[in-house]
CSV table of C-alpha atoms and ligand atoms in Angstrom, one decimal:
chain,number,residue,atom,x,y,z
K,1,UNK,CA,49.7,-15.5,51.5
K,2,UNK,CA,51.6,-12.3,52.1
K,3,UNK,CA,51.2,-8.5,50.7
K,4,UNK,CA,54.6,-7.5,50.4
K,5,UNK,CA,53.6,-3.6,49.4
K,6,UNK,CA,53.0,-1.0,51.7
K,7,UNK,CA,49.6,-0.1,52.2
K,8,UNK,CA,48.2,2.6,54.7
K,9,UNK,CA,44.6,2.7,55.0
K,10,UNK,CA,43.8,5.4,52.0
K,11,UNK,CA,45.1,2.8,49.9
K,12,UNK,CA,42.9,0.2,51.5
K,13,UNK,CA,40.0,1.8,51.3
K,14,UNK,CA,40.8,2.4,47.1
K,15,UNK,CA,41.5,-1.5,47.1
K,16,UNK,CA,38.1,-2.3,49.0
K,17,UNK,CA,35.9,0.5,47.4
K,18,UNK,CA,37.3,-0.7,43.9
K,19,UNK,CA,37.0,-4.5,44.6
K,20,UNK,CA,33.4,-4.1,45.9
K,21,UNK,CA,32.7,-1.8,43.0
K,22,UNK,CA,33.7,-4.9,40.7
K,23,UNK,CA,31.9,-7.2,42.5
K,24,UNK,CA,28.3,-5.3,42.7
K,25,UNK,CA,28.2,-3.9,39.4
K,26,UNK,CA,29.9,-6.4,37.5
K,27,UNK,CA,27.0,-5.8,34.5
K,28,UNK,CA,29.5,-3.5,32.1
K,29,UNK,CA,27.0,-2.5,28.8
K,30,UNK,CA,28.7,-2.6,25.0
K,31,UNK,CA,27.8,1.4,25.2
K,32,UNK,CA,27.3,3.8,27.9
K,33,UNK,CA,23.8,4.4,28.0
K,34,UNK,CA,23.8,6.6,30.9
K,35,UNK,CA,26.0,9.1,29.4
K,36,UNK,CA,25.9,8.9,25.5
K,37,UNK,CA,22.6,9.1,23.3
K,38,UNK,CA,21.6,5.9,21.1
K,39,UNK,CA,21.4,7.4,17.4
K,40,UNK,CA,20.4,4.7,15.2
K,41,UNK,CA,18.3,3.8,12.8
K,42,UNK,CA,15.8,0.2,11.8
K,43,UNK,CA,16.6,-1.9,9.3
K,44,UNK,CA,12.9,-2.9,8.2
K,45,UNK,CA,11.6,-5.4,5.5
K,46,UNK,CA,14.9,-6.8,5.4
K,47,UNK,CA,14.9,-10.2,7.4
K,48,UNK,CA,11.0,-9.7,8.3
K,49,UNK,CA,8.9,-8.7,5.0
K,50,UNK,CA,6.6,-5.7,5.7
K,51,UNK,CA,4.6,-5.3,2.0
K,52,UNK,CA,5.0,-1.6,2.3
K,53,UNK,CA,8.1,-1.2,2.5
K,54,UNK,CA,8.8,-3.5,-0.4
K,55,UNK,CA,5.4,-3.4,-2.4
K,56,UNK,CA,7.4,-4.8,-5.5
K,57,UNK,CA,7.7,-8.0,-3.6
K,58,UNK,CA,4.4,-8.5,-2.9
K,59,UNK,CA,3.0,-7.2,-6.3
K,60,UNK,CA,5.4,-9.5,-8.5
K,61,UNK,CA,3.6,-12.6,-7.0
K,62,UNK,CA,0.4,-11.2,-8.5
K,63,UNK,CA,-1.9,-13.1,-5.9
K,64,UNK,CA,-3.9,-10.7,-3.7
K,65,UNK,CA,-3.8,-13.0,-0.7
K,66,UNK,CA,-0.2,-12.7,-0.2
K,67,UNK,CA,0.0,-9.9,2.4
K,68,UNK,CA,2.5,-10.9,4.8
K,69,UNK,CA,5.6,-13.3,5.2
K,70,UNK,CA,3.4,-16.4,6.1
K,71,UNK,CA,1.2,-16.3,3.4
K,72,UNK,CA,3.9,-15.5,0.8
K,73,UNK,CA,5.7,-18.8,2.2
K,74,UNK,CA,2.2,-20.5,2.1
K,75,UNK,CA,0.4,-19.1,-1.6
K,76,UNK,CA,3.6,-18.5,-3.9
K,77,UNK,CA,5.5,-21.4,-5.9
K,78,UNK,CA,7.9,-22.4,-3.0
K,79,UNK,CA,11.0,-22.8,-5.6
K,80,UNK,CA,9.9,-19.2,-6.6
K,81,UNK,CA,9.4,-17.7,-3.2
K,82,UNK,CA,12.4,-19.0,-1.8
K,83,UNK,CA,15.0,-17.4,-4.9
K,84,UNK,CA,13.1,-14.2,-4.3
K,85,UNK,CA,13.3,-13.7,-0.8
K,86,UNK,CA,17.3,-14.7,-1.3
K,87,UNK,CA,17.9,-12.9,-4.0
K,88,UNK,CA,16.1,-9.9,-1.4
K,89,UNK,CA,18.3,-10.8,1.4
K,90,UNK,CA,20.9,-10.4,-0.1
K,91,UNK,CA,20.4,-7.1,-1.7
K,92,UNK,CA,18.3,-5.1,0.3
K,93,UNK,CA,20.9,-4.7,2.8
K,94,UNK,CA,24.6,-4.8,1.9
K,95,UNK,CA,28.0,-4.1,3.4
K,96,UNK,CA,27.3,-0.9,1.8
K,97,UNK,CA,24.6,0.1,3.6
K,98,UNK,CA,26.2,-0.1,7.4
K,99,UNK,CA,28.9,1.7,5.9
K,100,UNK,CA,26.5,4.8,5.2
K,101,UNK,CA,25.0,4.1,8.1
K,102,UNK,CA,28.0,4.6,10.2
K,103,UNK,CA,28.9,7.9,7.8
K,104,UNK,CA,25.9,8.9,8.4
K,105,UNK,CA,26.4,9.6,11.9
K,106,UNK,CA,24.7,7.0,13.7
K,107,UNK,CA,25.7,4.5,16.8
K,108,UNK,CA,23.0,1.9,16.2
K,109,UNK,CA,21.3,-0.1,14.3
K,110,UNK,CA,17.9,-2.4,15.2
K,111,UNK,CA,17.5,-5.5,13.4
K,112,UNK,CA,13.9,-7.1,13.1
K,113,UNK,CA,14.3,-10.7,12.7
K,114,UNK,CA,11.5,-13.5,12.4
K,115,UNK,CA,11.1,-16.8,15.0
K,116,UNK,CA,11.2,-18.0,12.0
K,117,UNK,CA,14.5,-17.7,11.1
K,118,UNK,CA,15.5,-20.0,14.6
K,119,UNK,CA,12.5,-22.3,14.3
K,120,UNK,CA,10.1,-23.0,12.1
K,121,UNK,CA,6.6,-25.7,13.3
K,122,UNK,CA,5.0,-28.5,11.9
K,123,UNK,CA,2.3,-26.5,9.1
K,124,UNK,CA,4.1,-23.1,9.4
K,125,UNK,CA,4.8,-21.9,5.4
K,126,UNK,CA,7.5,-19.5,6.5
K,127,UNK,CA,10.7,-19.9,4.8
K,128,UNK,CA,14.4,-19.9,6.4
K,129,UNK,CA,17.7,-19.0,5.7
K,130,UNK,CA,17.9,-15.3,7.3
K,131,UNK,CA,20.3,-16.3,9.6
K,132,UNK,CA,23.8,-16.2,7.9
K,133,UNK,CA,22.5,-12.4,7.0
K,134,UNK,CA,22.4,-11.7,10.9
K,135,UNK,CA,25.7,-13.3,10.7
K,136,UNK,CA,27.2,-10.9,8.3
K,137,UNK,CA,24.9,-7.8,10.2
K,138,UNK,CA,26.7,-8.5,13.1
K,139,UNK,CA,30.2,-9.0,11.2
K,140,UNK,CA,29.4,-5.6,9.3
K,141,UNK,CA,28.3,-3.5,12.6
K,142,UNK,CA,31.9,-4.5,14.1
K,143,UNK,CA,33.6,-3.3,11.0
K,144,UNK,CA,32.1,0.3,11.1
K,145,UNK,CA,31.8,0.5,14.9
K,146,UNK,CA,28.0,0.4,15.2
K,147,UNK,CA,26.0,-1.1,17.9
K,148,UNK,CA,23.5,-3.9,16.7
K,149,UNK,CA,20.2,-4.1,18.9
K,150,UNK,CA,18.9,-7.8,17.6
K,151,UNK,CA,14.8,-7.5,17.6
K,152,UNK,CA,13.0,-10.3,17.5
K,153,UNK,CA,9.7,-9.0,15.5
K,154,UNK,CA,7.4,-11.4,14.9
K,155,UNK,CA,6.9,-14.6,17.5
K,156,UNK,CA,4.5,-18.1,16.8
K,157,UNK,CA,1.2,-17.2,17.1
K,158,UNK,CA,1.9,-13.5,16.2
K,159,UNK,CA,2.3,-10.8,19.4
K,160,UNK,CA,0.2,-8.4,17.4
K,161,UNK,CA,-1.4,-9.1,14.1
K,162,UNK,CA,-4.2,-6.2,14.4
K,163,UNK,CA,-4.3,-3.0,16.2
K,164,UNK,CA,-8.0,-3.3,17.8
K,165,UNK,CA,-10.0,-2.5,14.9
K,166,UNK,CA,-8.1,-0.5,13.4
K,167,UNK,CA,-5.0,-1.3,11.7
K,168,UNK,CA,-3.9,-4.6,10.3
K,169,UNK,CA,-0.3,-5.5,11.3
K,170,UNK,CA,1.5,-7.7,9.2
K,171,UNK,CA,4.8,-6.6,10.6
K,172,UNK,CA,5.1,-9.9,13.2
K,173,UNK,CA,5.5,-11.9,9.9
K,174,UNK,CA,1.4,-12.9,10.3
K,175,UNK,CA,-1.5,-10.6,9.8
K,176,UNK,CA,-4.2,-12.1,11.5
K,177,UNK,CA,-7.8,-10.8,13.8
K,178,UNK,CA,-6.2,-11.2,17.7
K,179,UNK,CA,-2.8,-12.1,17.8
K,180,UNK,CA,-2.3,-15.5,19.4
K,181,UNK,CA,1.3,-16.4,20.8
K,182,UNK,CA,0.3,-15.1,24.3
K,183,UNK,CA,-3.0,-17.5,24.8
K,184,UNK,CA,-0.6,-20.8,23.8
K,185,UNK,CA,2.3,-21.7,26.0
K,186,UNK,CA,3.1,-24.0,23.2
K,187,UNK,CA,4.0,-20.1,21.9
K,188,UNK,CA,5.3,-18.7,24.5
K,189,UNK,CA,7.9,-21.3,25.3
K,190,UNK,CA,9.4,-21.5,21.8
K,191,UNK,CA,9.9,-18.0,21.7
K,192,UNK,CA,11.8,-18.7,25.2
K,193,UNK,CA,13.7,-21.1,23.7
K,194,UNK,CA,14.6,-18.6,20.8
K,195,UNK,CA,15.6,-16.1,22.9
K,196,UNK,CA,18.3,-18.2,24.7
K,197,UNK,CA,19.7,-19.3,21.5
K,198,UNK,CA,20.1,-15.7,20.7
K,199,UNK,CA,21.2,-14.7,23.8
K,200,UNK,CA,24.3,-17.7,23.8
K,201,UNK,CA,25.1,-16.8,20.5
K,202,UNK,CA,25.8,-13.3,21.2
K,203,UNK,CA,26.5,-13.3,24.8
K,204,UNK,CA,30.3,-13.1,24.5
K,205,UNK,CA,29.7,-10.0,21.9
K,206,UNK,CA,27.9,-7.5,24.0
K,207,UNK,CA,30.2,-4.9,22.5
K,208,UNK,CA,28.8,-5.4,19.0
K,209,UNK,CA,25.5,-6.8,19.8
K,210,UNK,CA,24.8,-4.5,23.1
K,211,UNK,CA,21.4,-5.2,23.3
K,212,UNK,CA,18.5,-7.9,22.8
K,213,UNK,CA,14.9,-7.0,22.3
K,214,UNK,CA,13.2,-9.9,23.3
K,215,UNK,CA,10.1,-9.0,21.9
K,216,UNK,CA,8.5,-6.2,19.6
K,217,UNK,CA,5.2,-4.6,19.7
K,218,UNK,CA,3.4,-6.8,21.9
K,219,UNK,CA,-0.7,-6.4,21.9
K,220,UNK,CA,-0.9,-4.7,25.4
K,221,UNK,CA,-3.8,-2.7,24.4
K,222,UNK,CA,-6.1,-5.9,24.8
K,223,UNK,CA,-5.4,-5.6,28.8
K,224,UNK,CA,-4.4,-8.4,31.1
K,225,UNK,CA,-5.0,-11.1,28.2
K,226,UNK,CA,-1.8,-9.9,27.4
K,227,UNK,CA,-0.1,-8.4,29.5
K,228,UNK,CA,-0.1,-10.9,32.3
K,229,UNK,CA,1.9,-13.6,29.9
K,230,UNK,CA,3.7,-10.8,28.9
K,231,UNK,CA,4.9,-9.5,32.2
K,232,UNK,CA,5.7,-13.2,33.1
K,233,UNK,CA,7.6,-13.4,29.4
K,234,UNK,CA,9.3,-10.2,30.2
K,235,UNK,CA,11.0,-11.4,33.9
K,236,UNK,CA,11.7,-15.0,31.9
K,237,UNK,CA,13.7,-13.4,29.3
K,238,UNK,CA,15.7,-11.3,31.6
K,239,UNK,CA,16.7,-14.8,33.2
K,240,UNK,CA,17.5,-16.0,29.4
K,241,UNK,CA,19.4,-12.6,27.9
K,242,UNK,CA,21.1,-11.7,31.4
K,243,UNK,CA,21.8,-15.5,32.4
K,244,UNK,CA,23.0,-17.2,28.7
K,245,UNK,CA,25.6,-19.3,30.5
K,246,UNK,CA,23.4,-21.5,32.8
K,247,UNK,CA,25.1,-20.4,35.9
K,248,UNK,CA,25.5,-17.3,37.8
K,249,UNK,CA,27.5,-15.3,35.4
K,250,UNK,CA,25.7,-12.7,34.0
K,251,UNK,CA,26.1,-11.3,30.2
K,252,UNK,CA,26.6,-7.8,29.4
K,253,UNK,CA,23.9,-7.8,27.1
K,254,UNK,CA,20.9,-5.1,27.9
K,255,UNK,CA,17.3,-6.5,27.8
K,256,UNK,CA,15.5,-3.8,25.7
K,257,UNK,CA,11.0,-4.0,26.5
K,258,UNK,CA,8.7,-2.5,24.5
K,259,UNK,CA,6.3,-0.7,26.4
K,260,UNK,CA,3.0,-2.9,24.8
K,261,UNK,CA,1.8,0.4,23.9
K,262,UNK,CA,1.0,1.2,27.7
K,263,UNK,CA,1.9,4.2,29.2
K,264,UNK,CA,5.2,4.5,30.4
K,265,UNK,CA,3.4,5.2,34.0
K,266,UNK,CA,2.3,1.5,33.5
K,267,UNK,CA,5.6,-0.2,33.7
K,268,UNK,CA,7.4,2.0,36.8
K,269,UNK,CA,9.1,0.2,39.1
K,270,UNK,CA,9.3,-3.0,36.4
K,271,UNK,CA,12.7,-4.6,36.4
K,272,UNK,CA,14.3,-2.1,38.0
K,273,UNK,CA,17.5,-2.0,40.3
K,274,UNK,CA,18.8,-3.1,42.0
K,275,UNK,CA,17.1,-6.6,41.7
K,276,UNK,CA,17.5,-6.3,38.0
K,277,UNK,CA,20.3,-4.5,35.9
K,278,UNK,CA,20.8,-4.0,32.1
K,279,UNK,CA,17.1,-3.5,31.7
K,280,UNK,CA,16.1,-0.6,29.3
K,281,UNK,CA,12.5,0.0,27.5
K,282,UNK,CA,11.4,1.0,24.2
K,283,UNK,CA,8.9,3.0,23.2
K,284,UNK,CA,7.5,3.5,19.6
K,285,UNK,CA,5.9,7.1,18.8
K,286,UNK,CA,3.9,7.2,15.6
K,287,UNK,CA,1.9,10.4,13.8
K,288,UNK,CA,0.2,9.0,11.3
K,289,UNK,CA,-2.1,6.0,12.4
K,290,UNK,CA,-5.4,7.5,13.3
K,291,UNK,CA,-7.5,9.8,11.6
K,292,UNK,CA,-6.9,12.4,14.4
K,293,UNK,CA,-3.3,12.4,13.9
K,294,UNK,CA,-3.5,13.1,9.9
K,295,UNK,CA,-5.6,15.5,10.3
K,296,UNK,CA,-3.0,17.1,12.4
K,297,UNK,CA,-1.6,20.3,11.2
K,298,UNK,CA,2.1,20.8,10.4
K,299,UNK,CA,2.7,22.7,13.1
K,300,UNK,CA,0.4,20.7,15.1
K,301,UNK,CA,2.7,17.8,14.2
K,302,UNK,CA,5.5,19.5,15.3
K,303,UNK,CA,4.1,20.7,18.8
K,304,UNK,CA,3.2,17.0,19.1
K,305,UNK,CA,6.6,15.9,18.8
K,306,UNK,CA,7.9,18.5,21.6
K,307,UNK,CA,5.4,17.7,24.1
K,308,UNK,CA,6.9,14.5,24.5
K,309,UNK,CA,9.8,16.0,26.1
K,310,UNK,CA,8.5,15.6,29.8
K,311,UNK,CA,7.5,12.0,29.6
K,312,UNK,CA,10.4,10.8,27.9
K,313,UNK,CA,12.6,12.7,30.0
K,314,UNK,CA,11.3,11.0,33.3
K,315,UNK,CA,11.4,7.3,33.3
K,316,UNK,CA,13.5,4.9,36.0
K,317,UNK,CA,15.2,2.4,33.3
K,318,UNK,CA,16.6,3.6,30.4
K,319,UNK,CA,14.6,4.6,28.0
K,320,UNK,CA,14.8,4.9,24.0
K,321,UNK,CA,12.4,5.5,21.1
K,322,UNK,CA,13.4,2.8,18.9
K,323,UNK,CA,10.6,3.3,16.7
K,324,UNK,CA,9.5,6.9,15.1
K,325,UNK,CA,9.5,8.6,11.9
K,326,UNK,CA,9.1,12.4,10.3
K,327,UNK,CA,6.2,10.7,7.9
K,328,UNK,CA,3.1,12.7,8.6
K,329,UNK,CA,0.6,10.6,6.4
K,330,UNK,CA,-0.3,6.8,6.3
K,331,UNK,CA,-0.4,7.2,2.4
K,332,UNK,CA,2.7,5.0,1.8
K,333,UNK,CA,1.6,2.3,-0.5
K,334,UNK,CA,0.7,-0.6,2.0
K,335,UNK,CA,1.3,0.8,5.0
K,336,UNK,CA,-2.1,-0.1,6.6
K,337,UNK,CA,-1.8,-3.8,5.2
K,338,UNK,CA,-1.4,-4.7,1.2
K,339,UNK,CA,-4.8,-3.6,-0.4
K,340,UNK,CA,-5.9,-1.4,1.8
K,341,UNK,CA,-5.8,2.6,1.3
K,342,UNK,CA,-5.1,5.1,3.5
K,343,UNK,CA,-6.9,7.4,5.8
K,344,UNK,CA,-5.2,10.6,4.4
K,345,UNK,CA,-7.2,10.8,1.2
K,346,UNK,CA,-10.3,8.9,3.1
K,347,UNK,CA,-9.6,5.4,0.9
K,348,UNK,CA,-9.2,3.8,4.1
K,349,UNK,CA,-12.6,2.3,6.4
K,350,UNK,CA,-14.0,4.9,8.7
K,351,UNK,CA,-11.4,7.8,7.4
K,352,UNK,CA,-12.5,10.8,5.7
K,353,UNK,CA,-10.4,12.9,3.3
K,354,UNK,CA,-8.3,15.0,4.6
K,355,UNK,CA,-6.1,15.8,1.3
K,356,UNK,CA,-4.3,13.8,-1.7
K,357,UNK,CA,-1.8,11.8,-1.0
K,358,UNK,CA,-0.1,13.2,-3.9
K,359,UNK,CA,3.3,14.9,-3.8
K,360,UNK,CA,3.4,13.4,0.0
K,361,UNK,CA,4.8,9.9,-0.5
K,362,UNK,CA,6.6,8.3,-2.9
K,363,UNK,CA,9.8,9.9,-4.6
K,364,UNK,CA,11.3,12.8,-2.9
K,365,UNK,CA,11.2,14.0,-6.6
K,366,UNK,CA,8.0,15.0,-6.3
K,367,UNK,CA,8.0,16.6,-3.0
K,368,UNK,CA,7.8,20.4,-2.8
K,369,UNK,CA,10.4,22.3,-1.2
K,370,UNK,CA,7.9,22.8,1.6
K,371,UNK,CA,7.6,19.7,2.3
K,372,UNK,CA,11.2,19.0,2.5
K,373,UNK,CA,11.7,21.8,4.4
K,374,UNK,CA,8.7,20.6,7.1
K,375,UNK,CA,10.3,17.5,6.9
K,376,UNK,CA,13.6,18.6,8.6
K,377,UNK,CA,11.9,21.0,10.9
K,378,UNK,CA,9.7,17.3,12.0
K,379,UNK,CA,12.7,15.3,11.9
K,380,UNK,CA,14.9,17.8,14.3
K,381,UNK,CA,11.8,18.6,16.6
K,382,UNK,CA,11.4,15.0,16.7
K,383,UNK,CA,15.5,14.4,17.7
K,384,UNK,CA,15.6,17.3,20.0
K,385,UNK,CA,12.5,15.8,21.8
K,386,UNK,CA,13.6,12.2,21.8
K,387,UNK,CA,17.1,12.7,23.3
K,388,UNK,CA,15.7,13.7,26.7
K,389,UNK,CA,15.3,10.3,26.7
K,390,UNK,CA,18.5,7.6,26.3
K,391,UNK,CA,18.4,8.5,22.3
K,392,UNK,CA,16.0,6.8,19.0
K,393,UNK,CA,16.5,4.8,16.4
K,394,UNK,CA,14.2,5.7,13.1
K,395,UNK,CA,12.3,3.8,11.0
K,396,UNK,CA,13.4,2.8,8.3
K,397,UNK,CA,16.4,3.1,6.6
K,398,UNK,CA,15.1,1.9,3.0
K,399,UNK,CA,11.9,1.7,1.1
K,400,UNK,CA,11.0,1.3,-2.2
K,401,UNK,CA,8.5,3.9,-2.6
K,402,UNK,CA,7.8,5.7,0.5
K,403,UNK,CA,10.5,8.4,0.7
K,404,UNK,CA,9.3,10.1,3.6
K,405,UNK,CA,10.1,6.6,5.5
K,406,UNK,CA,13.7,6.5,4.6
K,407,UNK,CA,16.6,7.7,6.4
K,408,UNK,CA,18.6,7.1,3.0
K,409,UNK,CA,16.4,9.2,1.1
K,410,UNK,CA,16.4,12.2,4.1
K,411,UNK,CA,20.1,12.5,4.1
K,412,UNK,CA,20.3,11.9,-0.2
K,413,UNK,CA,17.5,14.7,-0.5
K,414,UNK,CA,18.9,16.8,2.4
K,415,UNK,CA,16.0,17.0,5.1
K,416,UNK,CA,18.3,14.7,7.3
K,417,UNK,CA,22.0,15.9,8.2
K,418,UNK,CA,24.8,13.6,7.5
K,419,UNK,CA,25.9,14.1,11.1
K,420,UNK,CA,22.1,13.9,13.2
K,421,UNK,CA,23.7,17.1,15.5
K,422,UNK,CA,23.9,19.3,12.8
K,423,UNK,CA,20.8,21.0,13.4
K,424,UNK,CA,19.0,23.7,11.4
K,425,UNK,CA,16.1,24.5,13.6
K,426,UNK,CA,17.8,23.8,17.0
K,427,UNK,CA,15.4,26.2,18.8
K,428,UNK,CA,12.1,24.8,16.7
K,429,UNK,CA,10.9,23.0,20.5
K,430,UNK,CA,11.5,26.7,21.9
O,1,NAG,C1,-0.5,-23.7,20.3
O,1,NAG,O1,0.5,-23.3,19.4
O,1,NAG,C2,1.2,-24.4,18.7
O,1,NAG,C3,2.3,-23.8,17.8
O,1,NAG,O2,3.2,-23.0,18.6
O,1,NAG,C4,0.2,-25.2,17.9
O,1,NAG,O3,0.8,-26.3,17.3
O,1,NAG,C5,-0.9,-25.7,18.8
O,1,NAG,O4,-1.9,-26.3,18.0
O,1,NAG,C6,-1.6,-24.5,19.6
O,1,NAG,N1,-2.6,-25.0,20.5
O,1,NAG,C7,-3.8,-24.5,20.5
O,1,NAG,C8,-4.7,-25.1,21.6
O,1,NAG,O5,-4.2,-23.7,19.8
């Protein structure tokens, strides 16, 4: 075949630099991570039931042994539990919310979804029919432009279940002594299995759906028991989210790891390039789960937050807090696990008092002015800090009871801006 334009070698070299540009970085992310920060918020208890953040849930079923998602499936009238969890699904989170959501500022949303809703085993009481409501998510992010990280939350065998002693987690759908999906394989390769479904059905939609989590929260803080099935879960989901076509086209979908609650140190040089591309981790930054942390002072809480600046600002993927909020006490109703207290006001095991939880959860009707002030000041310190990395995503958007949780009830009660650079306290990191 013959070039019939003139080319002298400038234009040449433009041809061949642009062609080989195309050919080695082919991996084109739904948003430009490098460059822009990830502003977003969680969309908790929606598709995965967490009994804090909807107490009334748990409450109405009026059996104490219904803590989590599995044992609601399992204990409640199944006629009963299934019009109540639809009824939830389809009002907890509406067309309505993305649309604040967007208003609001934000680029992103993270979705926690169950294994459930993909797959449910032989004995398992978990219900389905969450996935339509991923369906419409996904529809609704592309309507008001936001970017739609799908989280896969809770996996078979739970990847969590219990912080050592503790905390009980009921978050991965199961609240259970050790967390078990990483001792099965029988576990480990249906949440495989899950994650290439999820990864062909969004893999032509990396523009709305930029970014897969393949797994949240895993147990790494029980050492190599985890972490070596997790590091080997880690590289096979790169193959599945990166891969979703079964040759060797690659998606444009980013592989988002949480750090297992290791050290950030722990996972350098993991999945980096150029072997591996579209690879980003998450880290999760909490105040309020240990009885050093709400003991904290105010300010101390606030210092806190700026002195992760330096870690979070030095990390060789991207990086993004996808978990954090400006709550400062674990006295939401629930939070450590339905029927337990909370260590704030020494009502939870091996706590002592530190104050009363009144006046600090609940309605923002009965916060001081104080409070709400502090809890701007926390929230910006907290979103200067966290944008030396690639950007955060808070938890949660709604609660029930638990203002301090809610991004809707920041921005409704003013301690969160309607745009997040609107700052007040720009200089409160010094
Ligand atoms: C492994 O997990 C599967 C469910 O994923 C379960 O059916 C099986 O009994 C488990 N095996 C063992 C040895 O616990």
């Amino acid at each position: 075949m013959s070039i019939n334009f003139p080319m002298h070698s400038t234009f040449l070299a433009l041809i061949g630099l642009s062609f080989f540009h195309s050919v080695s970085s082919q991996f084109s992310p739904g948003f430009p991570y490098g460059s822009e920060k990830v502003r977003g918020v969680n969309l908790g208890g929606w598709l995965v039931l967490e009994p804090w953040i909807t107490p009334s849930i748990f409450d109405n079923t009026g059996n104490p042994n219904i803590v989590d998602e599995w044992t609601f499936g399992q204990y409640y009238d199944r006629a009963t539990a299934t019009n109540v969890l639809q009824n939830h699904w389809n009002t907890w989170i509406t067309q309505n919310d993305f649309a604040n959501i967007a208003a609001a500022g934000l680029n992103h949303v993270r979705l926690p979804i169950g294994y459930w809703a993909f797959e449910v085993g032989s004995g398992e009481p978990y219900i389905q029919g969450q996935l339509p409501y991923l369906q419409n998510a996904v529809q609704w992010a592309s309507q008001y432009g936001l970017k739609l990280i799908v989280d896969l939350h809770g996996a078979p065998g739970s990847q969590n279940g219990r912080v050592l002693i503790v905390s009980w987690y009921d978050n991965s759908g199961q609240r259970m002594s050790y967390p078990t999906w990483q001792s099965n394989q029988t576990n480990i390769d249906r949440t495989d299995a899950i994650i290439k479904q999820i990864a062909s059905m969004f893999a032509g939609q990396a523009d709305v759906v930029p970014i897969i989590a393949p797994l949240n929260e895993p147990a790494g803080y029980y050492g190599s028991s985890v972490l070596t099935p997790l590091r080997q879960y880690y590289y096979d989901s790169y193959g599945n989210i990166r891969y979703p076509y079964g040759t060797s086209t690659q998606s444009n979908i980013v592989v988002l790891l949480h750090d297992a609650f290791q050290p950030l140190s722990y996972w350098s040089g993991f999945e980096t390039p150029p072997n591996f591309q579209g690879v980003a981790m998450d880290t999760h930054i909490y105040q309020v789960f240990s009885n050093a942390d709400v003991q904290m002072s105010w300010q101390s809480h606030i210092n806190t937050a700026c002195g992760t600046q330096s870690t979070l600002s030095n990390f060789d993927l991207w990086l993004m807090v996808g978990e954090w909020s400006p709550a400062i006490t674990d006295c939401a109703t629930y939070l450590n696990g339905r029927g337990n207290g909370a260590r704030y006001d020494g009502s939870f095991p091996g706590s002592t008092y530190v104050g009363s939880c009144t006046g600090l959860t609940g309605s923002a009707s009965t916060f001081s002015s104080s409070y709400k002030t502090f809890l701007r000041q926390f929230w910006e310190a907290q979103v200067i800090s966290y944008e030396k990395s690639n950007g955060w995503l808070m938890w949660t958007w709604k609660t029930e009871s638990a203002d301090e949780w809610s991004y809707l009830a920041g921005l409704q009660n003013g301690w969160i801006p309607w745009s997040p650079t609107n700052l007040q306290y720009p200089t409160i990191c010094g």
